[in-house]
Every structure is written in structure tokens, then in C-alpha cells.
Amino acid sequence: MTTPDLALAFPRPPQEVRAALDQLRQVEDAGLPLTGLHLLERPWDPATCEPRVRAQLWPWLDAVAAWLNHTYAWQTAHAIPSCWPRHPHLAHELAVLACLRLAAADTTGPHALEEWHRYALPAFHARMAERLGIGCPPGRHTDWPARSWAADYDSLQASAARRALFDADLAVEGGHR
């Protein structure tokens, strides 16, 4: 019988990810105005990161997912599927969860980490279970069930119908009802 590793260390963020987080911390510590925040890379929001940062962010998030599965996924509903990069909602949520865990561990006391365990991790598990349902068992990715709904939303006909409603609202508002 093998014994599980009792206390696996949280994966260390790679250099580019850590540099982006350190830069954000310096801005916050200096009390600088946040007007230029949109110019800074925020690893908890991967779309804000340049390719050089995302090139290191994705493997780190993969290591975080493996760590979460090994450390916290006692129930199958809590296991992050191996196809997580094919689920944009998981990619976004995993980035936030990883950055929150890193920030919680960087404090001088246990309170932030306790809050991560109490709020962030269970909320992540609940949203993941809600969104995935029973989809994506090991080795079998389930494609996006709402794809047809999204395609309909993106269609020219649906876009034109929404625009017409927006224009009608503005025409009524312009006439001051």
C-alpha cells in the first residue's frame, strides 16, 4: 500500500508570472492610481497577459490543477478534468483560484489561507460541478453542450434583432416618452 504525500507544496509560479504579480504588488504598495491598471498583466485574468506570460501561465495552472486534484479532489465532482484547457470557464476560474492561493500563502498569518479554504476553494468546486455536470469523465471530453445556443446568439439575424430593439429603445428615449 502506498501512502499519499501528506503535504505537497503549492506549485511555485514561474518567473514571468511572479514578475507580473510582483509588479502589481509594487503598484498597490506605492499607492499609485489604478488608472493604468489595464496596461499591467494580471495573471488571474489570462486575457490581460502577453504571450510570453501566458506561455508560463498555462503550464503553471496545469501544475496547480494537478496539485488541487491530488490534494483536494476526494470526491469525483471536485476533480478537475484533464481537458480543463478546453473549458474557458475552468481556465479563467483556475487562474483566479491559483492567484488567490498564492496571495493567501504570502501573508504573515493563517487567516487568508483559511478564507481560501473556506470560501474560494469550495466555491470553485461548486461552480465547476454546476457547469460541467457529469461531463468530461477521464479520457472523454464532452463538447460544449450550449454551442448551438451560442451560434444562434452570434448569428446575423439575432444580432440584427437585438440592434433593432436597442435602436427602438433609444428612439423612444430620445422622444422623452
JSON list of C-alpha atoms in Angstrom, two decimals:
[
{"chain": "A", "resi": 1, "resn": "MET", "atom": "CA", "xyz": [0.00, 0.00, 0.00]},
{"chain": "A", "resi": 2, "resn": "THR", "atom": "CA", "xyz": [1.33, 3.43, -0.91]},
{"chain": "A", "resi": 3, "resn": "THR", "atom": "CA", "xyz": [0.92, 6.39, 1.37]},
{"chain": "A", "resi": 4, "resn": "PRO", "atom": "CA", "xyz": [-0.11, 9.74, -0.09]},
{"chain": "A", "resi": 5, "resn": "ASP", "atom": "CA", "xyz": [2.18, 12.70, 0.23]},
{"chain": "A", "resi": 6, "resn": "LEU", "atom": "CA", "xyz": [0.91, 14.41, 3.33]},
{"chain": "A", "resi": 7, "resn": "ALA", "atom": "CA", "xyz": [1.80, 17.97, 2.44]},
{"chain": "A", "resi": 8, "resn": "LEU", "atom": "CA", "xyz": [2.58, 18.64, -1.20]},
{"chain": "A", "resi": 9, "resn": "ALA", "atom": "CA", "xyz": [3.87, 22.16, -1.74]},
{"chain": "A", "resi": 10, "resn": "PHE", "atom": "CA", "xyz": [1.75, 24.51, -3.82]},
{"chain": "A", "resi": 11, "resn": "PRO", "atom": "CA", "xyz": [3.37, 24.89, -7.27]},
{"chain": "A", "resi": 12, "resn": "ARG", "atom": "CA", "xyz": [5.64, 27.90, -7.46]},
{"chain": "A", "resi": 13, "resn": "PRO", "atom": "CA", "xyz": [4.70, 30.37, -10.17]},
{"chain": "A", "resi": 14, "resn": "PRO", "atom": "CA", "xyz": [7.25, 30.69, -12.96]},
{"chain": "A", "resi": 15, "resn": "GLN", "atom": "CA", "xyz": [9.41, 33.78, -13.37]},
{"chain": "A", "resi": 16, "resn": "GLU", "atom": "CA", "xyz": [7.18, 35.78, -15.76]},
{"chain": "A", "resi": 17, "resn": "VAL", "atom": "CA", "xyz": [4.04, 35.12, -13.70]},
{"chain": "A", "resi": 18, "resn": "ARG", "atom": "CA", "xyz": [5.79, 36.03, -10.45]},
{"chain": "A", "resi": 19, "resn": "ALA", "atom": "CA", "xyz": [7.22, 39.19, -12.06]},
{"chain": "A", "resi": 20, "resn": "ALA", "atom": "CA", "xyz": [3.73, 40.29, -13.16]},
{"chain": "A", "resi": 21, "resn": "LEU", "atom": "CA", "xyz": [2.35, 39.68, -9.67]},
{"chain": "A", "resi": 22, "resn": "ASP", "atom": "CA", "xyz": [5.28, 41.48, -8.04]},
{"chain": "A", "resi": 23, "resn": "GLN", "atom": "CA", "xyz": [4.77, 44.49, -10.32]},
{"chain": "A", "resi": 24, "resn": "LEU", "atom": "CA", "xyz": [1.10, 44.65, -9.33]},
{"chain": "A", "resi": 25, "resn": "ARG", "atom": "CA", "xyz": [2.01, 44.40, -5.65]},
{"chain": "A", "resi": 26, "resn": "GLN", "atom": "CA", "xyz": [4.51, 47.27, -6.04]},
{"chain": "A", "resi": 27, "resn": "VAL", "atom": "CA", "xyz": [1.84, 49.45, -7.66]},
{"chain": "A", "resi": 28, "resn": "GLU", "atom": "CA", "xyz": [-0.54, 48.65, -4.81]},
{"chain": "A", "resi": 29, "resn": "ASP", "atom": "CA", "xyz": [2.08, 49.16, -2.08]},
{"chain": "A", "resi": 30, "resn": "ALA", "atom": "CA", "xyz": [3.14, 52.50, -3.56]},
{"chain": "A", "resi": 31, "resn": "GLY", "atom": "CA", "xyz": [-0.46, 53.68, -3.56]},
{"chain": "A", "resi": 32, "resn": "LEU", "atom": "CA", "xyz": [-0.25, 54.62, -7.22]},
{"chain": "A", "resi": 33, "resn": "PRO", "atom": "CA", "xyz": [-3.50, 55.45, -9.02]},
{"chain": "A", "resi": 34, "resn": "LEU", "atom": "CA", "xyz": [-5.00, 52.44, -10.72]},
{"chain": "A", "resi": 35, "resn": "THR", "atom": "CA", "xyz": [-5.75, 54.33, -13.93]},
{"chain": "A", "resi": 36, "resn": "GLY", "atom": "CA", "xyz": [-3.03, 52.38, -15.75]},
{"chain": "A", "resi": 37, "resn": "LEU", "atom": "CA", "xyz": [-4.08, 49.01, -14.37]},
{"chain": "A", "resi": 38, "resn": "HIS", "atom": "CA", "xyz": [-5.36, 47.93, -17.77]},
{"chain": "A", "resi": 39, "resn": "LEU", "atom": "CA", "xyz": [-1.76, 48.20, -19.03]},
{"chain": "A", "resi": 40, "resn": "LEU", "atom": "CA", "xyz": [-0.47, 45.68, -16.48]},
{"chain": "A", "resi": 41, "resn": "GLU", "atom": "CA", "xyz": [-0.64, 41.93, -16.87]},
{"chain": "A", "resi": 42, "resn": "ARG", "atom": "CA", "xyz": [-2.88, 40.29, -14.32]},
{"chain": "A", "resi": 43, "resn": "PRO", "atom": "CA", "xyz": [-2.29, 36.52, -14.25]},
{"chain": "A", "resi": 44, "resn": "TRP", "atom": "CA", "xyz": [-5.68, 35.92, -12.62]},
{"chain": "A", "resi": 45, "resn": "ASP", "atom": "CA", "xyz": [-7.17, 37.23, -15.89]},
{"chain": "A", "resi": 46, "resn": "PRO", "atom": "CA", "xyz": [-5.21, 35.41, -18.63]},
{"chain": "A", "resi": 47, "resn": "ALA", "atom": "CA", "xyz": [-6.58, 37.59, -21.42]},
{"chain": "A", "resi": 48, "resn": "THR", "atom": "CA", "xyz": [-4.64, 40.54, -19.96]},
{"chain": "A", "resi": 49, "resn": "CYS", "atom": "CA", "xyz": [-1.32, 38.72, -20.29]},
{"chain": "A", "resi": 50, "resn": "GLU", "atom": "CA", "xyz": [1.07, 38.91, -23.19]},
{"chain": "A", "resi": 51, "resn": "PRO", "atom": "CA", "xyz": [2.02, 35.61, -24.88]},
{"chain": "A", "resi": 52, "resn": "ARG", "atom": "CA", "xyz": [5.36, 35.50, -23.04]},
{"chain": "A", "resi": 53, "resn": "VAL", "atom": "CA", "xyz": [3.49, 35.46, -19.71]},
{"chain": "A", "resi": 54, "resn": "ARG", "atom": "CA", "xyz": [0.76, 33.08, -20.90]},
{"chain": "A", "resi": 55, "resn": "ALA", "atom": "CA", "xyz": [3.49, 30.71, -22.14]},
{"chain": "A", "resi": 56, "resn": "GLN", "atom": "CA", "xyz": [4.45, 30.25, -18.49]},
{"chain": "A", "resi": 57, "resn": "LEU", "atom": "CA", "xyz": [0.97, 30.77, -17.01]},
{"chain": "A", "resi": 58, "resn": "TRP", "atom": "CA", "xyz": [-0.66, 27.76, -18.71]},
{"chain": "A", "resi": 59, "resn": "PRO", "atom": "CA", "xyz": [1.89, 25.16, -17.51]},
{"chain": "A", "resi": 60, "resn": "TRP", "atom": "CA", "xyz": [1.73, 26.66, -14.00]},
{"chain": "A", "resi": 61, "resn": "LEU", "atom": "CA", "xyz": [-2.07, 26.41, -13.99]},
{"chain": "A", "resi": 62, "resn": "ASP", "atom": "CA", "xyz": [-1.74, 22.83, -15.19]},
{"chain": "A", "resi": 63, "resn": "ALA", "atom": "CA", "xyz": [0.54, 22.09, -12.22]},
{"chain": "A", "resi": 64, "resn": "VAL", "atom": "CA", "xyz": [-1.95, 23.84, -9.92]},
{"chain": "A", "resi": 65, "resn": "ALA", "atom": "CA", "xyz": [-4.79, 21.70, -11.31]},
{"chain": "A", "resi": 66, "resn": "ALA", "atom": "CA", "xyz": [-2.74, 18.55, -10.67]},
{"chain": "A", "resi": 67, "resn": "TRP", "atom": "CA", "xyz": [-1.95, 19.79, -7.15]},
{"chain": "A", "resi": 68, "resn": "LEU", "atom": "CA", "xyz": [-5.63, 20.52, -6.48]},
{"chain": "A", "resi": 69, "resn": "ASN", "atom": "CA", "xyz": [-6.64, 17.09, -7.77]},
{"chain": "A", "resi": 70, "resn": "HIS", "atom": "CA", "xyz": [-4.04, 15.35, -5.64]},
{"chain": "A", "resi": 71, "resn": "THR", "atom": "CA", "xyz": [-4.65, 17.42, -2.52]},
{"chain": "A", "resi": 72, "resn": "TYR", "atom": "CA", "xyz": [-8.37, 18.21, -2.54]},
{"chain": "A", "resi": 73, "resn": "ALA", "atom": "CA", "xyz": [-10.25, 16.00, -5.01]},
{"chain": "A", "resi": 74, "resn": "TRP", "atom": "CA", "xyz": [-11.53, 13.25, -2.75]},
{"chain": "A", "resi": 75, "resn": "GLN", "atom": "CA", "xyz": [-14.91, 13.35, -4.50]},
{"chain": "A", "resi": 76, "resn": "THR", "atom": "CA", "xyz": [-15.00, 12.94, -8.27]},
{"chain": "A", "resi": 77, "resn": "ALA", "atom": "CA", "xyz": [-17.09, 16.13, -8.56]},
{"chain": "A", "resi": 78, "resn": "HIS", "atom": "CA", "xyz": [-14.05, 18.01, -7.24]},
{"chain": "A", "resi": 79, "resn": "ALA", "atom": "CA", "xyz": [-11.59, 16.56, -9.74]},
{"chain": "A", "resi": 80, "resn": "ILE", "atom": "CA", "xyz": [-10.50, 18.97, -12.45]},
{"chain": "A", "resi": 81, "resn": "PRO", "atom": "CA", "xyz": [-10.68, 17.09, -15.76]},
{"chain": "A", "resi": 82, "resn": "SER", "atom": "CA", "xyz": [-7.54, 16.69, -17.82]},
{"chain": "A", "resi": 83, "resn": "CYS", "atom": "CA", "xyz": [-9.26, 18.59, -20.64]},
{"chain": "A", "resi": 84, "resn": "TRP", "atom": "CA", "xyz": [-9.64, 21.73, -18.50]},
{"chain": "A", "resi": 85, "resn": "PRO", "atom": "CA", "xyz": [-7.94, 23.94, -21.15]},
{"chain": "A", "resi": 86, "resn": "ARG", "atom": "CA", "xyz": [-10.86, 23.11, -23.47]},
{"chain": "A", "resi": 87, "resn": "HIS", "atom": "CA", "xyz": [-13.23, 24.72, -20.96]},
{"chain": "A", "resi": 88, "resn": "PRO", "atom": "CA", "xyz": [-12.73, 28.50, -20.94]},
{"chain": "A", "resi": 89, "resn": "HIS", "atom": "CA", "xyz": [-14.69, 28.84, -17.68]},
{"chain": "A", "resi": 90, "resn": "LEU", "atom": "CA", "xyz": [-12.24, 26.48, -15.96]},
{"chain": "A", "resi": 91, "resn": "ALA", "atom": "CA", "xyz": [-9.23, 28.26, -17.41]},
{"chain": "A", "resi": 92, "resn": "HIS", "atom": "CA", "xyz": [-10.49, 31.59, -16.06]},
{"chain": "A", "resi": 93, "resn": "GLU", "atom": "CA", "xyz": [-11.55, 30.22, -12.68]},
{"chain": "A", "resi": 94, "resn": "LEU", "atom": "CA", "xyz": [-8.38, 28.20, -12.19]},
{"chain": "A", "resi": 95, "resn": "ALA", "atom": "CA", "xyz": [-6.26, 31.31, -12.81]},
{"chain": "A", "resi": 96, "resn": "VAL", "atom": "CA", "xyz": [-8.18, 33.24, -10.14]},
{"chain": "A", "resi": 97, "resn": "LEU", "atom": "CA", "xyz": [-8.05, 30.34, -7.67]},
{"chain": "A", "resi": 98, "resn": "ALA", "atom": "CA", "xyz": [-4.30, 29.86, -8.17]},
{"chain": "A", "resi": 99, "resn": "CYS", "atom": "CA", "xyz": [-3.55, 33.56, -7.69]},
{"chain": "A", "resi": 100, "resn": "LEU", "atom": "CA", "xyz": [-5.76, 33.72, -4.62]},
{"chain": "A", "resi": 101, "resn": "ARG", "atom": "CA", "xyz": [-3.99, 30.69, -3.13]},
{"chain": "A", "resi": 102, "resn": "LEU", "atom": "CA", "xyz": [-0.60, 32.22, -3.84]},
{"chain": "A", "resi": 103, "resn": "ALA", "atom": "CA", "xyz": [-1.60, 35.55, -2.26]},
{"chain": "A", "resi": 104, "resn": "ALA", "atom": "CA", "xyz": [-3.08, 33.78, 0.78]},
{"chain": "A", "resi": 105, "resn": "ALA", "atom": "CA", "xyz": [0.14, 31.87, 1.36]},
{"chain": "A", "resi": 106, "resn": "ASP", "atom": "CA", "xyz": [2.22, 35.05, 1.10]},
{"chain": "A", "resi": 107, "resn": "THR", "atom": "CA", "xyz": [0.65, 36.59, 4.20]},
{"chain": "A", "resi": 108, "resn": "THR", "atom": "CA", "xyz": [2.16, 36.66, 7.68]},
{"chain": "A", "resi": 109, "resn": "GLY", "atom": "CA", "xyz": [-0.75, 34.83, 9.31]},
{"chain": "A", "resi": 110, "resn": "PRO", "atom": "CA", "xyz": [-3.11, 31.94, 8.57]},
{"chain": "A", "resi": 111, "resn": "HIS", "atom": "CA", "xyz": [-6.32, 33.95, 8.13]},
{"chain": "A", "resi": 112, "resn": "ALA", "atom": "CA", "xyz": [-6.11, 34.48, 4.37]},
{"chain": "A", "resi": 113, "resn": "LEU", "atom": "CA", "xyz": [-5.36, 30.82, 3.75]},
{"chain": "A", "resi": 114, "resn": "GLU", "atom": "CA", "xyz": [-8.25, 29.80, 6.00]},
{"chain": "A", "resi": 115, "resn": "GLU", "atom": "CA", "xyz": [-10.54, 32.05, 3.95]},
{"chain": "A", "resi": 116, "resn": "TRP", "atom": "CA", "xyz": [-9.21, 30.47, 0.74]},
{"chain": "A", "resi": 117, "resn": "HIS", "atom": "CA", "xyz": [-10.13, 27.04, 2.15]},
{"chain": "A", "resi": 118, "resn": "ARG", "atom": "CA", "xyz": [-13.49, 28.26, 3.44]},
{"chain": "A", "resi": 119, "resn": "TYR", "atom": "CA", "xyz": [-14.66, 30.34, 0.51]},
{"chain": "A", "resi": 120, "resn": "ALA", "atom": "CA", "xyz": [-12.57, 30.27, -2.66]},
{"chain": "A", "resi": 121, "resn": "LEU", "atom": "CA", "xyz": [-11.93, 26.53, -2.97]},
{"chain": "A", "resi": 122, "resn": "PRO", "atom": "CA", "xyz": [-15.48, 25.33, -2.16]},
{"chain": "A", "resi": 123, "resn": "ALA", "atom": "CA", "xyz": [-16.96, 27.99, -4.45]},
{"chain": "A", "resi": 124, "resn": "PHE", "atom": "CA", "xyz": [-14.64, 26.90, -7.25]},
{"chain": "A", "resi": 125, "resn": "HIS", "atom": "CA", "xyz": [-15.65, 23.26, -6.75]},
{"chain": "A", "resi": 126, "resn": "ALA", "atom": "CA", "xyz": [-19.35, 24.15, -6.68]},
{"chain": "A", "resi": 127, "resn": "ARG", "atom": "CA", "xyz": [-19.17, 26.23, -9.87]},
{"chain": "A", "resi": 128, "resn": "MET", "atom": "CA", "xyz": [-17.09, 23.59, -11.64]},
{"chain": "A", "resi": 129, "resn": "ALA", "atom": "CA", "xyz": [-19.57, 20.83, -10.70]},
{"chain": "A", "resi": 130, "resn": "GLU", "atom": "CA", "xyz": [-22.51, 23.01, -11.75]},
{"chain": "A", "resi": 131, "resn": "ARG", "atom": "CA", "xyz": [-21.01, 23.90, -15.11]},
{"chain": "A", "resi": 132, "resn": "LEU", "atom": "CA", "xyz": [-19.54, 20.52, -16.03]},
{"chain": "A", "resi": 133, "resn": "GLY", "atom": "CA", "xyz": [-22.31, 18.36, -14.60]},
{"chain": "A", "resi": 134, "resn": "ILE", "atom": "CA", "xyz": [-21.30, 14.79, -15.32]},
{"chain": "A", "resi": 135, "resn": "GLY", "atom": "CA", "xyz": [-19.42, 15.78, -18.45]},
{"chain": "A", "resi": 136, "resn": "CYS", "atom": "CA", "xyz": [-15.77, 15.00, -19.16]},
{"chain": "A", "resi": 137, "resn": "PRO", "atom": "CA", "xyz": [-15.09, 11.74, -17.37]},
{"chain": "A", "resi": 138, "resn": "PRO", "atom": "CA", "xyz": [-11.44, 10.61, -17.53]},
{"chain": "A", "resi": 139, "resn": "GLY", "atom": "CA", "xyz": [-10.29, 10.41, -21.13]},
{"chain": "A", "resi": 140, "resn": "ARG", "atom": "CA", "xyz": [-13.58, 11.58, -22.66]},
{"chain": "A", "resi": 141, "resn": "HIS", "atom": "CA", "xyz": [-14.01, 15.28, -23.27]},
{"chain": "A", "resi": 142, "resn": "THR", "atom": "CA", "xyz": [-17.62, 16.36, -23.71]},
{"chain": "A", "resi": 143, "resn": "ASP", "atom": "CA", "xyz": [-18.01, 19.15, -26.23]},
{"chain": "A", "resi": 144, "resn": "TRP", "atom": "CA", "xyz": [-19.79, 22.36, -25.30]},
{"chain": "A", "resi": 145, "resn": "PRO", "atom": "CA", "xyz": [-23.50, 21.50, -24.90]},
{"chain": "A", "resi": 146, "resn": "ALA", "atom": "CA", "xyz": [-24.60, 25.12, -25.41]},
{"chain": "A", "resi": 147, "resn": "ARG", "atom": "CA", "xyz": [-22.70, 25.51, -28.70]},
{"chain": "A", "resi": 148, "resn": "SER", "atom": "CA", "xyz": [-25.92, 25.76, -30.75]},
{"chain": "A", "resi": 149, "resn": "TRP", "atom": "CA", "xyz": [-27.29, 28.42, -28.42]},
{"chain": "A", "resi": 150, "resn": "ALA", "atom": "CA", "xyz": [-24.10, 30.46, -28.75]},
{"chain": "A", "resi": 151, "resn": "ALA", "atom": "CA", "xyz": [-24.15, 30.06, -32.53]},
{"chain": "A", "resi": 152, "resn": "ASP", "atom": "CA", "xyz": [-27.74, 31.33, -32.60]},
{"chain": "A", "resi": 153, "resn": "TYR", "atom": "CA", "xyz": [-26.79, 34.29, -30.40]},
{"chain": "A", "resi": 154, "resn": "ASP", "atom": "CA", "xyz": [-23.89, 35.15, -32.71]},
{"chain": "A", "resi": 155, "resn": "SER", "atom": "CA", "xyz": [-25.96, 34.83, -35.89]},
{"chain": "A", "resi": 156, "resn": "LEU", "atom": "CA", "xyz": [-26.51, 37.90, -38.08]},
{"chain": "A", "resi": 157, "resn": "GLN", "atom": "CA", "xyz": [-30.27, 37.57, -37.70]},
{"chain": "A", "resi": 158, "resn": "ALA", "atom": "CA", "xyz": [-30.19, 37.53, -33.88]},
{"chain": "A", "resi": 159, "resn": "SER", "atom": "CA", "xyz": [-27.64, 40.37, -33.77]},
{"chain": "A", "resi": 160, "resn": "ALA", "atom": "CA", "xyz": [-29.80, 42.48, -36.08]},
{"chain": "A", "resi": 161, "resn": "ALA", "atom": "CA", "xyz": [-32.91, 41.79, -33.97]},
{"chain": "A", "resi": 162, "resn": "ARG", "atom": "CA", "xyz": [-31.12, 42.90, -30.79]},
{"chain": "A", "resi": 163, "resn": "ARG", "atom": "CA", "xyz": [-29.76, 46.01, -32.51]},
{"chain": "A", "resi": 164, "resn": "ALA", "atom": "CA", "xyz": [-33.29, 46.88, -33.68]},
{"chain": "A", "resi": 165, "resn": "LEU", "atom": "CA", "xyz": [-34.54, 46.64, -30.08]},
{"chain": "A", "resi": 166, "resn": "PHE", "atom": "CA", "xyz": [-31.67, 48.82, -28.86]},
{"chain": "A", "resi": 167, "resn": "ASP", "atom": "CA", "xyz": [-32.37, 51.39, -31.59]},
{"chain": "A", "resi": 168, "resn": "ALA", "atom": "CA", "xyz": [-36.09, 51.39, -30.76]},
{"chain": "A", "resi": 169, "resn": "ASP", "atom": "CA", "xyz": [-35.30, 51.99, -27.09]},
{"chain": "A", "resi": 170, "resn": "LEU", "atom": "CA", "xyz": [-33.05, 54.90, -27.97]},
{"chain": "A", "resi": 171, "resn": "ALA", "atom": "CA", "xyz": [-35.68, 56.39, -30.29]},
{"chain": "A", "resi": 172, "resn": "VAL", "atom": "CA", "xyz": [-38.28, 56.24, -27.51]},
{"chain": "A", "resi": 173, "resn": "GLU", "atom": "CA", "xyz": [-35.81, 57.67, -25.00]},
{"chain": "A", "resi": 174, "resn": "GLY", "atom": "CA", "xyz": [-34.85, 60.44, -27.44]},
{"chain": "A", "resi": 175, "resn": "GLY", "atom": "CA", "xyz": [-38.54, 61.37, -27.68]},
{"chain": "A", "resi": 176, "resn": "HIS", "atom": "CA", "xyz": [-38.76, 61.51, -23.87]},
{"chain": "A", "resi": 177, "resn": "ARG", "atom": "CA", "xyz": [-41.73, 59.16, -23.70]}
]
